[in-house]
Amino acid sequence: MSNLESRPEETLCAAGPGRAGEVEVLEPREVPLGGLRGMPVRRTLPQRSRSLIGAWCFLDHYGPDDVAETGGMQVRAHPHTGLQTASWLFSGTIEHRDSAGNHAMVRPGELNLMTAGSGISHSERSTPDTTVLHGAQLWIALPAHARGIVKRFDHYVPPLVSGEGYTAQVFLGSLLGERSPVETHTPLVGAELTLAEGASLTLNVDPAFEHGVLVDTGSVAIAPGDATGASLRAEDLGFAAAGCSELTLTAGPDGAHVLLIGGAPFEDELVMWWNFIGGSHEEVAAARDAWQATISADEANALDDADRFGLPDDEPEPPLPAPELPTARLLPRSKLGPLPPATATLATAGGADATARSEPQPSSEEAPMSDAAEQVRVAHEPDASRYAIYLGETLAGFTEYRVPARGNARAFVHTEVDPEFGGRGLAGTLVTEAMADTRSAGMRIVPYCPYVSAWLKKHPEYEEIVDWPTT
């Protein structure tokens, strides 16, 4: 799965401290995968309080998703560096294609692990026969010595093991007497566990590992060693620091379905931006430049076998372009604690005589709405003739429109973001979603607002539905 954010934050990821015997409860933020009408995913890692659990650096949990309503997962070819992607489904099927020549179906209970190394690209699409899509997508950071390895793809179907009140599949590492043969580059564990109502399971775990337990359905109490631990509800992720040799899971009255992840605390600091992981801002910027060169190559200047990323075969749609890098280096997010102020500049777009001073954003397919500190939500408010953007429950800005007499268009007249919320990319996110939703509604766009006008001039894919003002 791609991180489709239009202004992805450059994040310095590092193992964070934790106290043995205590459980930290992490709650996800919702990110629409592909815009206002896209499939919603719940992103639990990375977040402001913790960026890594072992080498696990990214966790999206999604579904059960009615594909008939959202369109399911439709992610065009996009790049990765410096990581492994682990796909694990509970229901539905996803078609995977990558630039190493692999074409595979991701099915429930089967691990598909793609190793990016120095560069790979892939696409992910739910299949036409999928009615409900439900699962998790995880990224594993590669240590410095492995970030330049050759791209590869592994498929593994772990056996189902069972005991009193539980069943399990161990897809990475070792647990419950099972060992996965799939190679990782730091010590890791990954498993799916299903517990009957009230069942209690004590796992013997590596005390050098920190662990995370993601609750898919039901509820579970997690206790490291003899500690009291914490109670987790559906969608919570419980974090237990290294130092405990036992981890006890006790299901609630409706049972529990969980994913267990863990690993040795990750020693390398790394920068994660969009779909790239590297050791520095410069390394990530070079990866972005290489990807843009890949997707801009034409038949007359076809890239040879030495191309860093390559493209999957038989793709029905063009690949995703990378977002623009910030004009200034973003301050990295700290491994724990509050976010520092962002240093990238995005000016508030003013009224009819204002000048747009920020770079317009990519189209909605590349721009789910998220904010590193708070949930960002764009809402269409037709009674007020506007799209509004909220941080949590706080109105942060809006773009207003008028509907001409003929009724088949929206004339956007004014875009504004409260200066208190400047520097977060909100104006771009707002206009991206407003344009995409207007197009989805089958309406034309009349851009009187200078910010909207500037955005559209950078997005020629909207040209055929734009009526440029003549006065």
Short mmCIF file of C-alpha atoms in Angstrom, two decimals:
data_model
loop_
_atom_site.label_atom_id
_atom_site.label_comp_id
_atom_site.label_asym_id
_atom_site.label_seq_id
_atom_site.Cartn_x
_atom_site.Cartn_y
_atom_site.Cartn_z
CA MET A 1 0.00 0.00 0.00
CA SER A 2 1.16 3.45 -0.81
CA ASN A 3 1.27 6.41 1.49
CA LEU A 4 -0.75 8.70 -0.77
CA GLU A 5 -0.46 11.91 1.24
CA SER A 6 0.05 15.02 -0.87
CA ARG A 7 2.24 16.69 1.76
CA PRO A 8 3.81 13.75 3.56
CA GLU A 9 5.77 14.74 6.60
CA GLU A 10 9.45 13.94 6.64
CA THR A 11 9.79 11.85 9.77
CA LEU A 12 12.89 10.92 11.71
CA CYS A 13 12.11 7.42 12.97
CA ALA A 14 13.95 5.97 15.92
CA ALA A 15 13.25 3.41 18.58
CA GLY A 16 11.53 5.08 21.51
CA PRO A 17 12.02 4.14 25.14
CA GLY A 18 9.34 2.40 27.12
CA ARG A 19 9.01 0.93 30.58
CA ALA A 20 9.01 -2.83 30.94
CA GLY A 21 5.77 -4.00 32.49
CA GLU A 22 3.75 -1.06 31.23
CA VAL A 23 1.46 -1.02 28.19
CA GLU A 24 1.05 2.09 26.06
CA VAL A 25 -2.27 2.31 24.18
CA LEU A 26 -2.06 3.87 20.71
CA GLU A 27 -5.18 4.93 18.83
CA PRO A 28 -5.28 5.21 15.03
CA ARG A 29 -6.18 8.15 12.81
CA GLU A 30 -8.43 7.63 9.81
CA VAL A 31 -7.00 8.28 6.35
CA PRO A 32 -9.15 8.01 3.20
CA LEU A 33 -7.15 6.05 0.63
CA GLY A 34 -7.80 8.08 -2.50
CA GLY A 35 -9.78 11.14 -1.48
CA LEU A 36 -13.20 11.97 -0.08
CA ARG A 37 -14.88 8.86 -1.47
CA GLY A 38 -11.88 6.56 -1.05
CA MET A 39 -11.59 3.47 1.10
CA PRO A 40 -10.91 4.52 4.70
CA VAL A 41 -7.88 3.04 6.46
CA ARG A 42 -6.88 3.39 10.09
CA ARG A 43 -3.22 4.38 10.44
CA THR A 44 -1.67 3.41 13.77
CA LEU A 45 2.02 3.71 12.91
CA PRO A 46 3.79 6.07 12.68
CA GLN A 47 2.28 8.60 15.05
CA ARG A 48 3.46 11.37 17.29
CA SER A 49 4.00 9.19 20.36
CA ARG A 50 5.73 6.28 18.66
CA SER A 51 7.21 5.74 15.22
CA LEU A 52 8.54 2.18 15.47
CA ILE A 53 7.86 -1.17 17.13
CA GLY A 54 11.01 -3.12 16.41
CA ALA A 55 11.55 -2.44 12.71
CA TRP A 56 7.79 -2.19 12.06
CA CYS A 57 7.40 1.44 10.96
CA PHE A 58 3.99 1.69 9.27
CA LEU A 59 0.65 0.01 9.99
CA ASP A 60 -2.60 0.54 8.11
CA HIS A 61 -5.65 -1.41 9.29
CA TYR A 62 -8.69 -1.41 7.01
CA GLY A 63 -12.16 -2.89 6.69
CA PRO A 64 -14.44 -4.62 6.72
CA ASP A 65 -14.88 -2.38 3.67
CA ASP A 66 -17.86 -2.67 1.34
CA VAL A 67 -16.12 -2.50 -2.02
CA ALA A 68 -19.40 -1.67 -3.80
CA GLU A 69 -19.52 1.63 -1.87
CA THR A 70 -15.86 2.71 -1.83
CA GLY A 71 -14.37 1.00 -4.86
CA GLY A 72 -11.98 -0.94 -2.66
CA MET A 73 -8.24 -0.65 -3.04
CA GLN A 74 -7.15 0.91 -6.33
CA VAL A 75 -3.54 2.03 -5.96
CA ARG A 76 -1.59 2.69 -9.15
CA ALA A 77 2.09 1.82 -9.50
CA HIS A 78 4.20 3.67 -6.96
CA PRO A 79 7.76 3.33 -5.62
CA HIS A 80 9.39 2.17 -2.39
CA THR A 81 12.93 2.25 -1.04
CA GLY A 82 14.54 1.03 2.17
CA LEU A 83 11.69 -1.17 3.40
CA GLN A 84 9.73 -4.40 3.16
CA THR A 85 5.94 -4.35 2.73
CA ALA A 86 3.97 -7.11 4.48
CA SER A 87 0.41 -7.66 3.24
CA TRP A 88 -1.95 -9.67 5.46
CA LEU A 89 -5.64 -10.05 4.61
CA PHE A 90 -8.62 -11.25 6.64
CA SER A 91 -11.06 -11.18 3.70
CA GLY A 92 -11.01 -10.28 0.02
CA THR A 93 -8.25 -10.53 -2.58
CA ILE A 94 -5.71 -7.97 -3.80
CA GLU A 95 -3.83 -8.22 -7.09
CA HIS A 96 -0.14 -7.31 -6.77
CA ARG A 97 2.21 -6.43 -9.63
CA ASP A 98 5.77 -5.23 -9.18
CA SER A 99 8.77 -4.15 -11.22
CA ALA A 100 10.70 -7.30 -10.30
CA GLY A 101 8.27 -9.18 -12.57
CA ASN A 102 6.06 -10.60 -9.82
CA HIS A 103 2.31 -10.93 -10.33
CA ALA A 104 0.55 -12.41 -7.30
CA MET A 105 -2.77 -12.52 -5.51
CA VAL A 106 -2.83 -11.52 -1.85
CA ARG A 107 -5.35 -13.78 -0.09
CA PRO A 108 -6.44 -14.22 3.53
CA GLY A 109 -3.97 -16.13 5.66
CA GLU A 110 -1.14 -15.81 3.13
CA LEU A 111 1.87 -13.55 3.59
CA ASN A 112 3.15 -11.50 0.67
CA LEU A 113 6.41 -9.79 1.59
CA MET A 114 7.94 -7.41 -0.93
CA THR A 115 11.50 -6.22 -0.33
CA ALA A 116 12.20 -2.86 -1.92
CA GLY A 117 15.90 -2.61 -1.22
CA SER A 118 17.28 0.32 -3.19
CA GLY A 119 14.11 0.63 -5.27
CA ILE A 120 11.00 -1.17 -6.51
CA SER A 121 7.57 -0.14 -7.75
CA HIS A 122 4.27 -1.99 -7.44
CA SER A 123 0.52 -1.63 -7.74
CA GLU A 124 -2.31 -2.98 -5.59
CA ARG A 125 -5.92 -3.44 -6.66
CA SER A 126 -8.75 -5.37 -5.07
CA THR A 127 -10.07 -7.98 -7.50
CA PRO A 128 -13.51 -7.74 -9.20
CA ASP A 129 -14.82 -10.69 -7.18
CA THR A 130 -13.97 -9.02 -3.84
CA THR A 131 -17.07 -7.77 -2.03
CA VAL A 132 -15.55 -7.11 1.41
CA LEU A 133 -11.94 -6.04 1.89
CA HIS A 134 -10.44 -6.41 5.34
CA GLY A 135 -6.84 -6.65 6.47
CA ALA A 136 -3.61 -4.88 7.33
CA GLN A 137 -0.64 -3.48 5.47
CA LEU A 138 2.63 -3.10 7.31
CA TRP A 139 6.06 -1.74 6.46
CA ILE A 140 9.32 -3.03 7.90
CA ALA A 141 12.28 -0.63 7.90
CA LEU A 142 15.51 -2.03 6.52
CA PRO A 143 18.70 -1.32 8.46
CA ALA A 144 21.43 0.66 6.73
CA HIS A 145 23.36 -2.41 5.61
CA ALA A 146 20.28 -3.81 3.81
CA ARG A 147 18.83 -0.69 2.18
CA GLY A 148 20.74 -1.35 -1.05
CA ILE A 149 19.87 -5.03 -1.50
CA VAL A 150 18.20 -6.45 -4.60
CA LYS A 151 14.42 -6.22 -4.85
CA ARG A 152 12.55 -9.46 -4.23
CA PHE A 153 9.16 -10.95 -3.38
CA ASP A 154 8.26 -13.78 -0.98
CA HIS A 155 5.00 -15.68 -0.61
CA TYR A 156 4.33 -17.90 2.42
CA VAL A 157 1.26 -19.71 3.75
CA PRO A 158 1.87 -20.35 7.46
CA PRO A 159 0.23 -23.40 9.03
CA LEU A 160 -2.71 -22.93 11.37
CA VAL A 161 -1.79 -23.87 14.92
CA SER A 162 -4.30 -24.19 17.72
CA GLY A 163 -4.58 -24.79 21.42
CA GLU A 164 -7.09 -24.33 24.20
CA GLY A 165 -9.22 -21.32 23.22
CA TYR A 166 -7.01 -20.02 20.42
CA THR A 167 -5.82 -20.42 16.83
CA ALA A 168 -2.79 -18.74 15.29
CA GLN A 169 -0.72 -18.26 12.16
CA VAL A 170 2.91 -17.15 12.54
CA PHE A 171 3.93 -15.38 9.33
CA LEU A 172 7.28 -13.90 10.44
CA GLY A 173 9.76 -14.97 13.08
CA SER A 174 9.06 -17.52 15.82
CA LEU A 175 6.15 -17.98 18.21
CA LEU A 176 4.14 -20.86 19.71
CA GLY A 177 6.71 -23.37 18.48
CA GLU A 178 6.33 -22.24 14.85
CA ARG A 179 9.03 -20.56 12.76
CA SER A 180 8.50 -18.70 9.50
CA PRO A 181 11.14 -19.35 6.81
CA VAL A 182 10.73 -15.85 5.33
CA GLU A 183 13.87 -13.73 5.59
CA THR A 184 13.92 -10.46 7.48
CA HIS A 185 16.93 -8.23 8.08
CA THR A 186 16.36 -7.51 11.76
CA PRO A 187 14.89 -9.91 14.38
CA LEU A 188 11.08 -9.79 14.07
CA VAL A 189 7.85 -11.60 14.87
CA GLY A 190 4.43 -11.33 13.23
CA ALA A 191 1.34 -13.44 13.89
CA GLU A 192 -2.45 -13.48 13.64
CA LEU A 193 -4.23 -14.75 16.77
CA THR A 194 -7.90 -15.56 17.37
CA LEU A 195 -9.05 -16.06 20.97
CA ALA A 196 -12.39 -17.46 22.09
CA GLU A 197 -14.48 -15.44 24.53
CA GLY A 198 -12.73 -15.20 27.88
CA ALA A 199 -9.77 -17.28 26.70
CA SER A 200 -6.36 -16.50 28.12
CA LEU A 201 -3.11 -17.22 26.28
CA THR A 202 0.37 -16.71 27.72
CA LEU A 203 3.01 -16.33 25.04
CA ASN A 204 6.68 -16.99 25.65
CA VAL A 205 8.36 -14.09 23.88
CA ASP A 206 11.89 -12.86 23.37
CA PRO A 207 12.65 -10.42 26.21
CA ALA A 208 14.88 -8.45 23.83
CA PHE A 209 11.81 -7.62 21.71
CA GLU A 210 9.29 -4.84 22.06
CA HIS A 211 5.79 -5.89 21.00
CA GLY A 212 2.58 -4.44 19.65
CA VAL A 213 -0.89 -5.99 19.72
CA LEU A 214 -3.43 -4.59 17.23
CA VAL A 215 -7.05 -5.48 17.99
CA ASP A 216 -9.05 -6.14 14.85
CA THR A 217 -12.31 -7.23 16.50
CA GLY A 218 -13.44 -7.87 20.05
CA SER A 219 -11.37 -6.77 23.02
CA VAL A 220 -8.33 -8.06 24.85
CA ALA A 221 -6.35 -7.39 28.00
CA ILE A 222 -2.59 -7.43 27.46
CA ALA A 223 -0.25 -8.01 30.39
CA PRO A 224 3.55 -8.17 30.10
CA GLY A 225 4.87 -10.64 32.66
CA ASP A 226 3.16 -10.22 36.04
CA ALA A 227 2.13 -6.63 35.38
CA THR A 228 -1.48 -5.49 35.33
CA GLY A 229 -1.23 -4.35 31.71
CA ALA A 230 -4.06 -2.63 29.83
CA SER A 231 -7.37 -3.31 28.14
CA LEU A 232 -7.59 -2.81 24.40
CA ARG A 233 -10.68 -2.22 22.28
CA ALA A 234 -11.11 -2.84 18.58
CA GLU A 235 -8.65 -0.71 16.53
CA ASP A 236 -6.33 -0.05 19.51
CA LEU A 237 -2.65 -0.93 19.35
CA GLY A 238 -1.05 -1.89 22.65
CA PHE A 239 2.71 -1.39 22.96
CA ALA A 240 4.83 -3.38 25.42
CA ALA A 241 8.49 -2.41 25.85
CA ALA A 242 11.34 -4.88 25.77
CA GLY A 243 12.21 -6.66 28.99
CA CYS A 244 9.41 -9.21 29.44
CA SER A 245 9.68 -12.92 28.60
CA GLU A 246 5.93 -13.52 28.79
CA LEU A 247 2.96 -11.71 27.28
CA THR A 248 -0.53 -12.72 28.42
CA LEU A 249 -3.57 -11.99 26.26
CA THR A 250 -7.04 -12.41 27.74
CA ALA A 251 -10.03 -12.03 25.45
CA GLY A 252 -13.18 -10.15 26.38
CA PRO A 253 -16.77 -11.46 26.28
CA ASP A 254 -16.88 -11.39 22.47
CA GLY A 255 -13.49 -13.00 21.98
CA ALA A 256 -10.65 -11.25 20.18
CA HIS A 257 -8.99 -11.23 16.79
CA VAL A 258 -5.56 -9.59 16.91
CA LEU A 259 -2.26 -9.11 15.11
CA LEU A 260 0.91 -9.43 17.15
CA ILE A 261 4.04 -7.68 15.88
CA GLY A 262 7.39 -7.25 17.54
CA GLY A 263 11.12 -7.08 17.18
CA ALA A 264 14.39 -5.92 18.60
CA PRO A 265 14.45 -2.13 19.07
CA PHE A 266 15.59 -0.60 15.79
CA GLU A 267 19.04 0.89 16.16
CA ASP A 268 19.32 3.05 13.02
CA GLU A 269 17.78 6.47 12.69
CA LEU A 270 16.02 6.86 9.38
CA VAL A 271 13.98 9.40 7.46
CA MET A 272 10.60 8.31 6.08
CA TRP A 273 8.85 10.54 3.53
CA TRP A 274 6.00 9.46 1.25
CA ASN A 275 6.93 5.89 0.21
CA PHE A 276 10.67 6.24 0.70
CA ILE A 277 12.90 5.33 3.62
CA GLY A 278 16.50 6.50 3.72
CA GLY A 279 19.23 7.59 6.03
CA SER A 280 18.94 11.30 5.29
CA HIS A 281 16.92 14.01 3.59
CA GLU A 282 19.36 13.90 0.66
CA GLU A 283 18.96 10.15 0.23
CA VAL A 284 15.18 10.44 0.11
CA ALA A 285 15.34 13.40 -2.29
CA ALA A 286 17.56 11.37 -4.64
CA ALA A 287 15.02 8.52 -4.57
CA ARG A 288 12.25 10.93 -5.49
CA ASP A 289 14.26 12.30 -8.41
CA ALA A 290 14.97 8.77 -9.64
CA TRP A 291 11.27 7.87 -9.51
CA GLN A 292 10.25 10.98 -11.41
CA ALA A 293 12.85 10.09 -14.06
CA THR A 294 11.39 6.60 -14.27
CA ILE A 295 7.82 7.71 -14.88
CA SER A 296 8.76 10.47 -17.33
CA ALA A 297 10.75 8.16 -19.62
CA ASP A 298 9.17 7.74 -23.04
CA GLU A 299 9.70 5.12 -25.72
CA ALA A 300 12.40 7.19 -27.40
CA ASN A 301 14.34 7.40 -24.14
CA ALA A 302 13.37 4.09 -22.59
CA LEU A 303 15.11 3.29 -19.35
CA ASP A 304 17.39 0.28 -19.48
CA ASP A 305 17.74 -2.65 -17.06
CA ALA A 306 19.86 -0.50 -14.77
CA ASP A 307 16.86 1.70 -13.92
CA ARG A 308 16.56 1.97 -10.16
CA PHE A 309 12.82 1.37 -9.88
CA GLY A 310 11.37 0.04 -13.12
CA LEU A 311 7.63 -0.34 -13.67
CA PRO A 312 5.30 -3.33 -13.39
CA ASP A 313 4.17 -4.95 -16.62
CA ASP A 314 0.64 -4.68 -18.02
CA GLU A 315 -0.47 -1.75 -15.89
CA PRO A 316 -3.90 -0.37 -16.90
CA GLU A 317 -3.16 3.12 -15.54
CA PRO A 318 -0.16 5.46 -15.42
CA PRO A 319 2.02 5.41 -12.28
CA LEU A 320 1.62 7.81 -9.39
CA PRO A 321 3.92 10.84 -9.45
CA ALA A 322 5.70 11.76 -6.24
CA PRO A 323 4.52 14.82 -4.30
CA GLU A 324 6.74 17.88 -4.35
CA LEU A 325 9.44 17.92 -1.74
CA PRO A 326 9.18 20.84 0.68
CA THR A 327 11.20 23.87 -0.36
CA ALA A 328 12.92 23.77 3.01
CA ARG A 329 13.97 20.75 4.98
CA LEU A 330 11.18 19.83 7.36
CA LEU A 331 12.06 19.52 11.00
CA PRO A 332 11.97 15.80 11.77
CA ARG A 333 9.35 14.48 14.10
CA SER A 334 10.85 13.47 17.40
CA LYS A 335 10.77 9.79 18.27
CA LEU A 336 8.50 10.53 21.21
CA GLY A 337 6.55 13.55 22.38
CA PRO A 338 4.95 16.55 20.65
CA LEU A 339 5.69 17.55 17.09
CA PRO A 340 7.88 20.58 16.49
CA PRO A 341 6.42 23.31 14.28
CA ALA A 342 6.57 22.53 10.56
CA THR A 343 9.06 24.61 8.57
CA ALA A 344 7.55 24.16 5.12
CA THR A 345 5.53 27.20 4.06
CA LEU A 346 1.95 27.18 2.88
CA ALA A 347 0.28 30.59 2.81
CA THR A 348 -3.40 31.11 3.40
CA ALA A 349 -5.26 31.62 0.17
CA GLY A 350 -7.20 34.86 0.31
CA GLY A 351 -10.27 36.20 -1.42
CA ALA A 352 -10.87 37.47 -4.93
CA ASP A 353 -7.81 39.72 -5.00
CA ALA A 354 -5.45 37.39 -3.14
CA THR A 355 -2.40 35.71 -4.64
CA ALA A 356 -1.80 32.01 -4.17
CA ARG A 357 1.65 31.70 -2.65
CA SER A 358 1.85 27.95 -2.09
CA GLU A 359 2.50 25.12 -4.45
CA PRO A 360 -0.73 23.46 -5.55
CA GLN A 361 -1.20 19.86 -4.53
CA PRO A 362 -1.41 16.57 -6.44
CA SER A 363 -4.80 15.21 -7.42
CA SER A 364 -7.07 13.49 -4.92
CA GLU A 365 -5.93 10.02 -5.85
CA GLU A 366 -2.56 10.95 -4.42
CA ALA A 367 -3.89 12.93 -1.48
CA PRO A 368 -5.69 11.31 1.42
CA MET A 369 -6.29 13.69 4.26
CA SER A 370 -4.10 13.41 7.31
CA ASP A 371 -2.20 15.48 9.78
CA ALA A 372 0.65 14.27 11.93
CA ALA A 373 -0.81 15.74 15.09
CA GLU A 374 -4.59 15.66 14.66
CA GLN A 375 -7.14 14.05 12.40
CA VAL A 376 -7.82 16.20 9.34
CA ARG A 377 -11.26 15.99 7.79
CA VAL A 378 -12.72 17.67 4.71
CA ALA A 379 -16.51 17.96 4.67
CA HIS A 380 -18.84 19.10 1.91
CA GLU A 381 -21.38 21.47 3.48
CA PRO A 382 -23.85 22.19 0.66
CA ASP A 383 -26.18 24.26 2.85
CA ALA A 384 -23.31 26.73 3.29
CA SER A 385 -22.08 26.30 -0.32
CA ARG A 386 -18.61 25.35 0.78
CA TYR A 387 -16.10 22.63 1.53
CA ALA A 388 -14.69 22.92 5.04
CA ILE A 389 -11.53 21.45 6.55
CA TYR A 390 -11.41 20.48 10.22
CA LEU A 391 -8.62 19.56 12.61
CA GLY A 392 -10.41 17.31 15.00
CA GLU A 393 -13.62 19.27 15.62
CA THR A 394 -12.06 22.69 14.94
CA LEU A 395 -12.89 24.48 11.69
CA ALA A 396 -9.52 25.37 10.12
CA GLY A 397 -10.61 26.71 6.73
CA PHE A 398 -13.04 26.54 3.83
CA THR A 399 -13.44 27.06 0.10
CA GLU A 400 -16.71 28.69 -0.97
CA TYR A 401 -18.56 28.24 -4.23
CA ARG A 402 -21.67 29.49 -6.00
CA VAL A 403 -23.91 27.40 -8.27
CA PRO A 404 -24.69 29.29 -11.51
CA ALA A 405 -28.25 29.42 -12.82
CA ARG A 406 -27.66 26.55 -15.21
CA GLY A 407 -26.91 24.39 -12.17
CA ASN A 408 -24.28 22.05 -13.62
CA ALA A 409 -21.20 23.84 -12.24
CA ARG A 410 -19.61 25.16 -9.08
CA ALA A 411 -17.96 28.57 -9.25
CA PHE A 412 -15.28 28.68 -6.55
CA VAL A 413 -14.93 32.24 -5.28
CA HIS A 414 -12.91 32.23 -2.06
CA THR A 415 -10.52 29.95 -0.16
CA GLU A 416 -9.31 30.70 3.32
CA VAL A 417 -7.34 28.93 6.05
CA ASP A 418 -7.06 30.38 9.54
CA PRO A 419 -3.48 31.69 10.01
CA GLU A 420 -3.36 29.74 13.29
CA PHE A 421 -3.23 26.57 11.19
CA GLY A 422 -0.79 27.79 8.54
CA GLY A 423 2.19 25.74 7.42
CA ARG A 424 0.37 22.39 7.48
CA GLY A 425 -0.67 22.00 3.86
CA LEU A 426 -4.35 22.40 4.69
CA ALA A 427 -5.26 24.69 1.79
CA GLY A 428 -3.88 22.19 -0.70
CA THR A 429 -5.64 19.26 0.96
CA LEU A 430 -8.91 21.21 1.05
CA VAL A 431 -8.85 22.22 -2.61
CA THR A 432 -7.65 18.79 -3.72
CA GLU A 433 -10.65 17.14 -2.12
CA ALA A 434 -13.11 19.83 -3.26
CA MET A 435 -12.01 19.50 -6.90
CA ALA A 436 -12.12 15.70 -6.80
CA ASP A 437 -15.58 15.64 -5.24
CA THR A 438 -16.91 18.19 -7.73
CA ARG A 439 -15.61 16.07 -10.59
CA SER A 440 -17.13 12.93 -9.04
CA ALA A 441 -20.49 14.71 -8.86
CA GLY A 442 -20.36 15.28 -12.63
CA MET A 443 -20.17 19.07 -12.28
CA ARG A 444 -17.96 21.62 -14.03
CA ILE A 445 -15.56 23.96 -12.24
CA VAL A 446 -15.40 27.75 -12.63
CA PRO A 447 -12.29 29.08 -10.82
CA TYR A 448 -12.73 32.71 -9.69
CA CYS A 449 -10.65 32.08 -6.56
CA PRO A 450 -6.93 32.69 -7.37
CA TYR A 451 -5.81 29.75 -5.26
CA VAL A 452 -8.18 27.33 -6.99
CA SER A 453 -7.15 28.79 -10.36
CA ALA A 454 -3.45 28.26 -9.59
CA TRP A 455 -4.14 24.71 -8.42
CA LEU A 456 -6.03 23.85 -11.61
CA LYS A 457 -3.26 25.22 -13.84
CA LYS A 458 -0.94 22.67 -12.27
CA HIS A 459 -3.47 19.85 -12.81
CA PRO A 460 -4.24 19.53 -16.51
CA GLU A 461 -6.20 16.34 -15.87
CA TYR A 462 -9.08 18.63 -14.83
CA GLU A 463 -8.89 20.86 -17.92
CA GLU A 464 -11.82 19.33 -19.79
CA ILE A 465 -14.25 20.18 -16.97
CA VAL A 466 -12.95 23.71 -16.24
CA ASP A 467 -14.72 26.83 -17.54
CA TRP A 468 -12.15 29.62 -17.20
CA PRO A 469 -13.72 33.01 -16.36
CA THR A 470 -13.54 35.59 -19.14
CA THR A 471 -13.79 38.60 -16.84
#
